[in-house]
Amino acid sequence: VRDRLTAPLQLATINYLLSRDESALSGLLRLRRGQVSAVVSERYAPFDVEQLVDTVRLALAHHGALGEVRVRAVATGMTDVLRLTFPSEAVAVKPGDISHVGLDISSSSFGRSAVHIRSMIWRLVCTNGLRMPEKSGSFSFRHVGESERLSDGIQEAIPAALAHARGTMGRWRRAVTVMVDRVAELVDDMRELTGVERGRVRDELRLAHGAAELLERTDAYNLVNALTAAAHDAEPARRLELETFAGRVLRQQVGA
């Protein structure tokens, strides 16, 4: 309902459904820019973007990382996303090719969304991002119960997610030495991508090798970078999906 109807129609639909239920239910209207964005239950724990930023700041200060962090990107809307990196943990994967460990932190104060914290790698030369898909490197907290529970969870999750990001950096460095064969077939089989996105990956691989034709052998580092480069032209939500897919490919090619 939330994704398909305008706010007034959403509200009318929910009111109709509630009126058909014999039990008396209380609800909460969530507003954004003067519009109804969601109808939530009394168990819902509000946690707006201002609270999120304050909580992240406190957590970074507590762990001595506030002076090291840099905000690389912000996206706002139904979901708010912060991309943070830590230049103090820079690694030269190749000469002059620097990457930082980082975190993606997202939250929505509407509907059934949650606070998500995910480890990532930020490649400085092209501002490509690489997100980890595995559960061990991401943490989620539903908007249920008390807001203090969300705050406590975020403060505990940030150092753990950073530790996983450092592990990902190790895989990222190993990707330079891992060779991938039958590249054209591999890209063609990436059904997670659209035809346009697969074309962009091929273009990036040709550019990486300075070749007019797509080579049948490359290293995992070039392959994953081509995937993250394809995410640049996408809108924010799709970009995060593509960067997560790139993280999955890194893990498949390099291993744990």
C-alpha atoms as a printed R data frame, in Angstrom:
    type eleno elety resid chain resno       x       y       z
1   ATOM     1    CA   VAL     A     1   0.000   0.000   0.000
2   ATOM     2    CA   ARG     A     2   2.715   2.458   0.992
3   ATOM     3    CA   ASP     A     3   4.567   2.124  -2.298
4   ATOM     4    CA   ARG     A     4   1.575   2.350  -4.642
5   ATOM     5    CA   LEU     A     5  -0.890   4.861  -3.233
6   ATOM     6    CA   THR     A     6  -0.704   8.552  -2.462
7   ATOM     7    CA   ALA     A     7  -0.750   9.506   1.203
8   ATOM     8    CA   PRO     A     8  -4.492  10.417   1.344
9   ATOM     9    CA   LEU     A     9  -5.453   7.128  -0.319
10  ATOM    10    CA   GLN     A    10  -3.192   5.215   2.036
11  ATOM    11    CA   LEU     A    11  -4.914   6.840   4.990
12  ATOM    12    CA   ALA     A    12  -8.376   6.124   3.610
13  ATOM    13    CA   THR     A    13  -7.470   2.492   2.964
14  ATOM    14    CA   ILE     A    14  -6.082   1.966   6.445
15  ATOM    15    CA   ASN     A    15  -9.124   3.608   8.032
16  ATOM    16    CA   TYR     A    16 -11.388   1.292   6.066
17  ATOM    17    CA   LEU     A    17  -9.453  -1.807   7.083
18  ATOM    18    CA   LEU     A    18  -9.392  -0.743  10.719
19  ATOM    19    CA   SER     A    19 -13.141  -0.154  10.713
20  ATOM    20    CA   ARG     A    20 -13.693  -3.769   9.676
21  ATOM    21    CA   ASP     A    21 -11.810  -5.101  12.692
22  ATOM    22    CA   GLU     A    22 -13.909  -5.730  15.784
23  ATOM    23    CA   SER     A    23 -11.037  -4.924  18.130
24  ATOM    24    CA   ALA     A    24 -10.264  -1.320  19.025
25  ATOM    25    CA   LEU     A    25  -6.802  -0.390  17.802
26  ATOM    26    CA   SER     A    26  -4.903   2.823  18.380
27  ATOM    27    CA   GLY     A    27  -2.536   4.105  15.732
28  ATOM    28    CA   LEU     A    28  -0.029   6.835  15.054
29  ATOM    29    CA   LEU     A    29   0.183   8.980  11.946
30  ATOM    30    CA   ARG     A    30   3.706   9.720  10.739
31  ATOM    31    CA   LEU     A    31   4.045  12.976   8.811
32  ATOM    32    CA   ARG     A    32   6.792  14.214   6.509
33  ATOM    33    CA   ARG     A    33   6.669  17.666   4.963
34  ATOM    34    CA   GLY     A    34   3.030  17.952   5.937
35  ATOM    35    CA   GLN     A    35   1.970  14.690   4.270
36  ATOM    36    CA   VAL     A    36   0.846  11.433   5.872
37  ATOM    37    CA   SER     A    37   3.637   8.954   5.143
38  ATOM    38    CA   ALA     A    38   2.582   5.992   7.254
39  ATOM    39    CA   VAL     A    39   0.098   4.722   9.803
40  ATOM    40    CA   VAL     A    40   1.901   2.784  12.521
41  ATOM    41    CA   SER     A    41   0.888   0.931  15.661
42  ATOM    42    CA   GLU     A    42   1.260   2.082  19.245
43  ATOM    43    CA   ARG     A    43   4.316  -0.203  19.551
44  ATOM    44    CA   TYR     A    44   6.207   1.894  16.996
45  ATOM    45    CA   ALA     A    45   9.413   3.540  18.261
46  ATOM    46    CA   PRO     A    46  10.008   6.939  16.590
47  ATOM    47    CA   PHE     A    47  13.635   7.581  15.692
48  ATOM    48    CA   ASP     A    48  13.958  10.560  13.381
49  ATOM    49    CA   VAL     A    49  17.063  11.562  11.462
50  ATOM    50    CA   GLU     A    50  18.086  14.118  14.101
51  ATOM    51    CA   GLN     A    51  18.144  11.377  16.738
52  ATOM    52    CA   LEU     A    52  20.042   9.103  14.378
53  ATOM    53    CA   VAL     A    53  22.797  11.651  13.744
54  ATOM    54    CA   ASP     A    54  23.102  12.479  17.452
55  ATOM    55    CA   THR     A    55  23.347   8.784  18.338
56  ATOM    56    CA   VAL     A    56  25.990   8.101  15.687
57  ATOM    57    CA   ARG     A    57  27.992  11.102  16.887
58  ATOM    58    CA   LEU     A    58  27.898   9.898  20.498
59  ATOM    59    CA   ALA     A    59  28.927   6.386  19.483
60  ATOM    60    CA   LEU     A    60  31.876   7.632  17.429
61  ATOM    61    CA   ALA     A    61  32.973   9.935  20.247
62  ATOM    62    CA   HIS     A    62  32.725   7.103  22.781
63  ATOM    63    CA   HIS     A    63  34.989   4.893  20.666
64  ATOM    64    CA   GLY     A    64  37.475   7.668  19.895
65  ATOM    65    CA   ALA     A    65  36.612   7.828  16.200
66  ATOM    66    CA   LEU     A    66  34.742  11.133  15.936
67  ATOM    67    CA   GLY     A    67  37.822  13.106  14.888
68  ATOM    68    CA   GLU     A    68  38.637  10.560  12.174
69  ATOM    69    CA   VAL     A    69  35.277  10.241  10.427
70  ATOM    70    CA   ARG     A    70  34.271  11.922   7.158
71  ATOM    71    CA   VAL     A    71  30.758  12.118   5.740
72  ATOM    72    CA   ARG     A    72  31.013  11.138   2.067
73  ATOM    73    CA   ALA     A    73  27.355  11.107   1.036
74  ATOM    74    CA   VAL     A    74  23.884  11.870   2.348
75  ATOM    75    CA   ALA     A    75  20.572  10.800   0.836
76  ATOM    76    CA   THR     A    76  17.219  11.889   2.229
77  ATOM    77    CA   GLY     A    77  13.640  10.885   1.540
78  ATOM    78    CA   MET     A    78  11.474   8.118   2.930
79  ATOM    79    CA   THR     A    79  14.816   6.560   3.882
80  ATOM    80    CA   ASP     A    80  17.763   8.626   5.138
81  ATOM    81    CA   VAL     A    81  21.288   7.344   4.451
82  ATOM    82    CA   LEU     A    82  24.666   8.459   5.810
83  ATOM    83    CA   ARG     A    83  27.893   7.206   4.237
84  ATOM    84    CA   LEU     A    84  30.865   7.555   6.599
85  ATOM    85    CA   THR     A    85  34.512   6.755   5.920
86  ATOM    86    CA   PHE     A    86  37.638   6.717   8.074
87  ATOM    87    CA   PRO     A    87  40.711   8.161   6.301
88  ATOM    88    CA   SER     A    88  42.900   7.109   9.227
89  ATOM    89    CA   GLU     A    89  42.352   3.518   8.065
90  ATOM    90    CA   ALA     A    90  43.381   4.121   4.463
91  ATOM    91    CA   VAL     A    91  44.977   1.270   2.505
92  ATOM    92    CA   ALA     A    92  46.850   1.527  -0.802
93  ATOM    93    CA   VAL     A    93  45.453  -1.523  -2.580
94  ATOM    94    CA   LYS     A    94  47.553  -0.553  -5.598
95  ATOM    95    CA   PRO     A    95  50.187   2.217  -5.794
96  ATOM    96    CA   GLY     A    96  48.257   5.488  -5.631
97  ATOM    97    CA   ASP     A    97  44.913   3.661  -5.409
98  ATOM    98    CA   ILE     A    98  43.632   4.345  -1.891
99  ATOM    99    CA   SER     A    99  40.589   2.827  -0.208
100 ATOM   100    CA   HIS     A   100  39.037   3.621   3.177
101 ATOM   101    CA   VAL     A   101  36.954   1.465   5.486
102 ATOM   102    CA   GLY     A   102  33.520   2.901   6.147
103 ATOM   103    CA   LEU     A   103  29.915   2.488   7.219
104 ATOM   104    CA   ASP     A   104  26.547   2.985   5.580
105 ATOM   105    CA   ILE     A   105  23.892   3.942   8.139
106 ATOM   106    CA   SER     A   106  20.270   4.176   7.034
107 ATOM   107    CA   SER     A   107  16.961   4.681   8.766
108 ATOM   108    CA   SER     A   108  13.355   5.396   7.954
109 ATOM   109    CA   SER     A   109  10.892   6.753  10.473
110 ATOM   110    CA   PHE     A   110   7.997   5.428   8.428
111 ATOM   111    CA   GLY     A   111   6.178   2.140   8.046
112 ATOM   112    CA   ARG     A   112   7.976  -1.131   8.763
113 ATOM   113    CA   SER     A   113  11.478   0.100   8.069
114 ATOM   114    CA   ALA     A   114  14.446  -0.215  10.406
115 ATOM   115    CA   VAL     A   115  17.821   1.249  11.253
116 ATOM   116    CA   HIS     A   116  20.537  -0.511   9.245
117 ATOM   117    CA   ILE     A   117  24.303  -0.328   9.766
118 ATOM   118    CA   ARG     A   118  26.467  -1.969   7.124
119 ATOM   119    CA   SER     A   119  30.217  -2.134   6.611
120 ATOM   120    CA   MET     A   120  31.610  -0.836   3.322
121 ATOM   121    CA   ILE     A   121  34.769   0.118   1.452
122 ATOM   122    CA   TRP     A   122  35.258   3.502  -0.236
123 ATOM   123    CA   ARG     A   123  37.674   3.765  -3.168
124 ATOM   124    CA   LEU     A   124  38.998   7.309  -3.155
125 ATOM   125    CA   VAL     A   125  40.157   7.661  -6.764
126 ATOM   126    CA   CYS     A   126  36.677   7.158  -8.216
127 ATOM   127    CA   THR     A   127  34.415   7.437  -5.124
128 ATOM   128    CA   ASN     A   128  33.084   3.938  -5.748
129 ATOM   129    CA   GLY     A   129  31.477   2.231  -2.786
130 ATOM   130    CA   LEU     A   130  31.493  -1.482  -1.989
131 ATOM   131    CA   ARG     A   131  28.921  -2.775   0.497
132 ATOM   132    CA   MET     A   132  29.000  -6.082   2.300
133 ATOM   133    CA   PRO     A   133  25.900  -8.260   1.843
134 ATOM   134    CA   GLU     A   134  26.564 -10.872   4.503
135 ATOM   135    CA   LYS     A   135  24.668 -10.740   7.777
136 ATOM   136    CA   SER     A   136  27.882 -10.736   9.803
137 ATOM   137    CA   GLY     A   137  28.777  -7.296   8.485
138 ATOM   138    CA   SER     A   138  25.389  -5.639   8.863
139 ATOM   139    CA   PHE     A   139  23.132  -4.852  11.801
140 ATOM   140    CA   SER     A   140  19.418  -4.003  11.825
141 ATOM   141    CA   PHE     A   141  17.061  -2.684  14.479
142 ATOM   142    CA   ARG     A   142  13.303  -2.490  13.962
143 ATOM   143    CA   HIS     A   143  11.320   0.574  15.020
144 ATOM   144    CA   VAL     A   144   9.533  -1.344  17.781
145 ATOM   145    CA   GLY     A   145   9.585  -0.775  21.529
146 ATOM   146    CA   GLU     A   146  11.533   2.065  23.092
147 ATOM   147    CA   SER     A   147  13.672   4.586  21.224
148 ATOM   148    CA   GLU     A   148  16.414   4.014  23.815
149 ATOM   149    CA   ARG     A   149  16.725   0.423  22.587
150 ATOM   150    CA   LEU     A   150  17.497   1.686  19.088
151 ATOM   151    CA   SER     A   151  20.055   4.147  20.430
152 ATOM   152    CA   ASP     A   152  21.810   1.466  22.497
153 ATOM   153    CA   GLY     A   153  21.835  -0.959  19.572
154 ATOM   154    CA   ILE     A   154  23.392   1.576  17.222
155 ATOM   155    CA   GLN     A   155  26.132   2.463  19.697
156 ATOM   156    CA   GLU     A   156  27.036  -1.222  20.089
157 ATOM   157    CA   ALA     A   157  26.819  -2.006  16.374
158 ATOM   158    CA   ILE     A   158  29.128   0.721  15.066
159 ATOM   159    CA   PRO     A   159  32.428  -0.717  16.394
160 ATOM   160    CA   ALA     A   160  31.373  -4.234  15.366
161 ATOM   161    CA   ALA     A   161  30.536  -3.094  11.830
162 ATOM   162    CA   LEU     A   162  33.890  -1.317  11.606
163 ATOM   163    CA   ALA     A   163  35.659  -4.534  12.573
164 ATOM   164    CA   HIS     A   164  33.878  -6.322   9.723
165 ATOM   165    CA   ALA     A   165  34.834  -3.501   7.344
166 ATOM   166    CA   ARG     A   166  38.488  -4.122   8.186
167 ATOM   167    CA   GLY     A   167  38.011  -7.789   7.304
168 ATOM   168    CA   THR     A   168  36.472  -6.753   4.002
169 ATOM   169    CA   MET     A   169  39.505  -4.579   3.322
170 ATOM   170    CA   GLY     A   170  41.639  -7.702   3.597
171 ATOM   171    CA   ARG     A   171  39.563  -9.395   0.883
172 ATOM   172    CA   TRP     A   172  39.711  -6.223  -1.183
173 ATOM   173    CA   ARG     A   173  43.523  -6.308  -1.117
174 ATOM   174    CA   ARG     A   174  43.577 -10.002  -2.070
175 ATOM   175    CA   ALA     A   175  41.307  -9.312  -5.057
176 ATOM   176    CA   VAL     A   176  44.297  -7.884  -6.956
177 ATOM   177    CA   THR     A   177  45.899 -11.344  -7.063
178 ATOM   178    CA   VAL     A   178  42.772 -13.400  -7.843
179 ATOM   179    CA   MET     A   179  42.243 -13.971 -11.569
180 ATOM   180    CA   VAL     A   180  38.820 -14.364 -13.171
181 ATOM   181    CA   ASP     A   181  38.337 -16.248 -16.462
182 ATOM   182    CA   ARG     A   182  35.510 -16.203 -19.050
183 ATOM   183    CA   VAL     A   183  34.697 -12.627 -18.157
184 ATOM   184    CA   ALA     A   184  32.188 -11.987 -20.964
185 ATOM   185    CA   GLU     A   185  30.130 -15.022 -19.997
186 ATOM   186    CA   LEU     A   186  30.291 -14.078 -16.332
187 ATOM   187    CA   VAL     A   187  28.980 -10.559 -16.998
188 ATOM   188    CA   ASP     A   188  26.241 -11.878 -19.301
189 ATOM   189    CA   ASP     A   189  25.060 -14.192 -16.512
190 ATOM   190    CA   MET     A   190  24.691 -11.355 -13.979
191 ATOM   191    CA   ARG     A   191  20.884 -11.314 -14.023
192 ATOM   192    CA   GLU     A   192  20.861  -8.934 -11.082
193 ATOM   193    CA   LEU     A   193  21.901  -6.226 -13.558
194 ATOM   194    CA   THR     A   194  19.899  -4.575 -16.312
195 ATOM   195    CA   GLY     A   195  21.138  -4.670 -19.892
196 ATOM   196    CA   VAL     A   196  22.356  -1.081 -19.604
197 ATOM   197    CA   GLU     A   197  24.215  -1.876 -16.374
198 ATOM   198    CA   ARG     A   198  25.904  -4.922 -17.918
199 ATOM   199    CA   GLY     A   199  26.992  -2.722 -20.810
200 ATOM   200    CA   ARG     A   200  28.495  -0.238 -18.363
201 ATOM   201    CA   VAL     A   201  30.414  -3.049 -16.640
202 ATOM   202    CA   ARG     A   202  31.862  -4.163 -19.982
203 ATOM   203    CA   ASP     A   203  32.872  -0.583 -20.807
204 ATOM   204    CA   GLU     A   204  34.619  -0.182 -17.442
205 ATOM   205    CA   LEU     A   205  36.517  -3.448 -17.908
206 ATOM   206    CA   ARG     A   206  37.693  -2.387 -21.370
207 ATOM   207    CA   LEU     A   207  38.777   0.957 -19.922
208 ATOM   208    CA   ALA     A   208  40.673  -0.737 -17.076
209 ATOM   209    CA   HIS     A   209  42.705  -2.770 -19.573
210 ATOM   210    CA   GLY     A   210  43.008  -0.037 -22.209
211 ATOM   211    CA   ALA     A   211  41.564  -2.461 -24.751
212 ATOM   212    CA   ALA     A   212  39.013  -1.996 -27.516
213 ATOM   213    CA   GLU     A   213  37.596  -5.470 -26.893
214 ATOM   214    CA   LEU     A   214  36.566  -7.120 -23.654
215 ATOM   215    CA   LEU     A   215  39.352  -9.397 -22.440
216 ATOM   216    CA   GLU     A   216  38.458 -12.884 -21.302
217 ATOM   217    CA   ARG     A   217  40.675 -12.678 -18.226
218 ATOM   218    CA   THR     A   218  40.940 -10.013 -15.545
219 ATOM   219    CA   ASP     A   219  41.533  -9.810 -11.821
220 ATOM   220    CA   ALA     A   220  38.738  -9.723  -9.268
221 ATOM   221    CA   TYR     A   221  39.704  -6.174  -8.316
222 ATOM   222    CA   ASN     A   222  38.971  -4.861 -11.819
223 ATOM   223    CA   LEU     A   223  35.753  -6.865 -12.016
224 ATOM   224    CA   VAL     A   224  34.368  -5.536  -8.744
225 ATOM   225    CA   ASN     A   225  35.447  -1.978  -9.554
226 ATOM   226    CA   ALA     A   226  33.567  -2.228 -12.853
227 ATOM   227    CA   LEU     A   227  30.443  -3.222 -10.940
228 ATOM   228    CA   THR     A   228  30.706  -0.356  -8.484
229 ATOM   229    CA   ALA     A   229  31.364   2.091 -11.326
230 ATOM   230    CA   ALA     A   230  28.119   0.942 -12.943
231 ATOM   231    CA   ALA     A   231  26.335   2.097  -9.792
232 ATOM   232    CA   HIS     A   232  27.377   5.733 -10.258
233 ATOM   233    CA   ASP     A   233  24.587   6.610 -12.669
234 ATOM   234    CA   ALA     A   234  21.855   4.956 -10.600
235 ATOM   235    CA   GLU     A   235  19.484   6.692  -8.219
236 ATOM   236    CA   PRO     A   236  20.436   6.230  -4.538
237 ATOM   237    CA   ALA     A   237  18.369   3.126  -3.729
238 ATOM   238    CA   ARG     A   238  19.538   1.292  -6.857
239 ATOM   239    CA   ARG     A   239  23.121   2.398  -6.286
240 ATOM   240    CA   LEU     A   240  23.108   0.743  -2.867
241 ATOM   241    CA   GLU     A   241  21.728  -2.457  -4.402
242 ATOM   242    CA   LEU     A   242  24.464  -2.525  -7.027
243 ATOM   243    CA   GLU     A   243  27.191  -1.842  -4.481
244 ATOM   244    CA   THR     A   244  25.843  -4.688  -2.360
245 ATOM   245    CA   PHE     A   245  25.872  -6.986  -5.385
246 ATOM   246    CA   ALA     A   246  29.504  -5.994  -5.976
247 ATOM   247    CA   GLY     A   247  30.279  -7.000  -2.397
248 ATOM   248    CA   ARG     A   248  28.683 -10.377  -3.028
249 ATOM   249    CA   VAL     A   249  30.802 -10.880  -6.143
250 ATOM   250    CA   LEU     A   250  33.947  -9.973  -4.187
251 ATOM   251    CA   ARG     A   251  33.152 -12.619  -1.608
252 ATOM   252    CA   GLN     A   252  32.404 -15.217  -4.300
253 ATOM   253    CA   GLN     A   253  35.662 -14.579  -6.134
254 ATOM   254    CA   VAL     A   254  38.033 -14.052  -3.212
255 ATOM   255    CA   GLY     A   255  36.403 -16.064  -0.430
256 ATOM   256    CA   ALA     A   256  36.083 -15.346   3.267
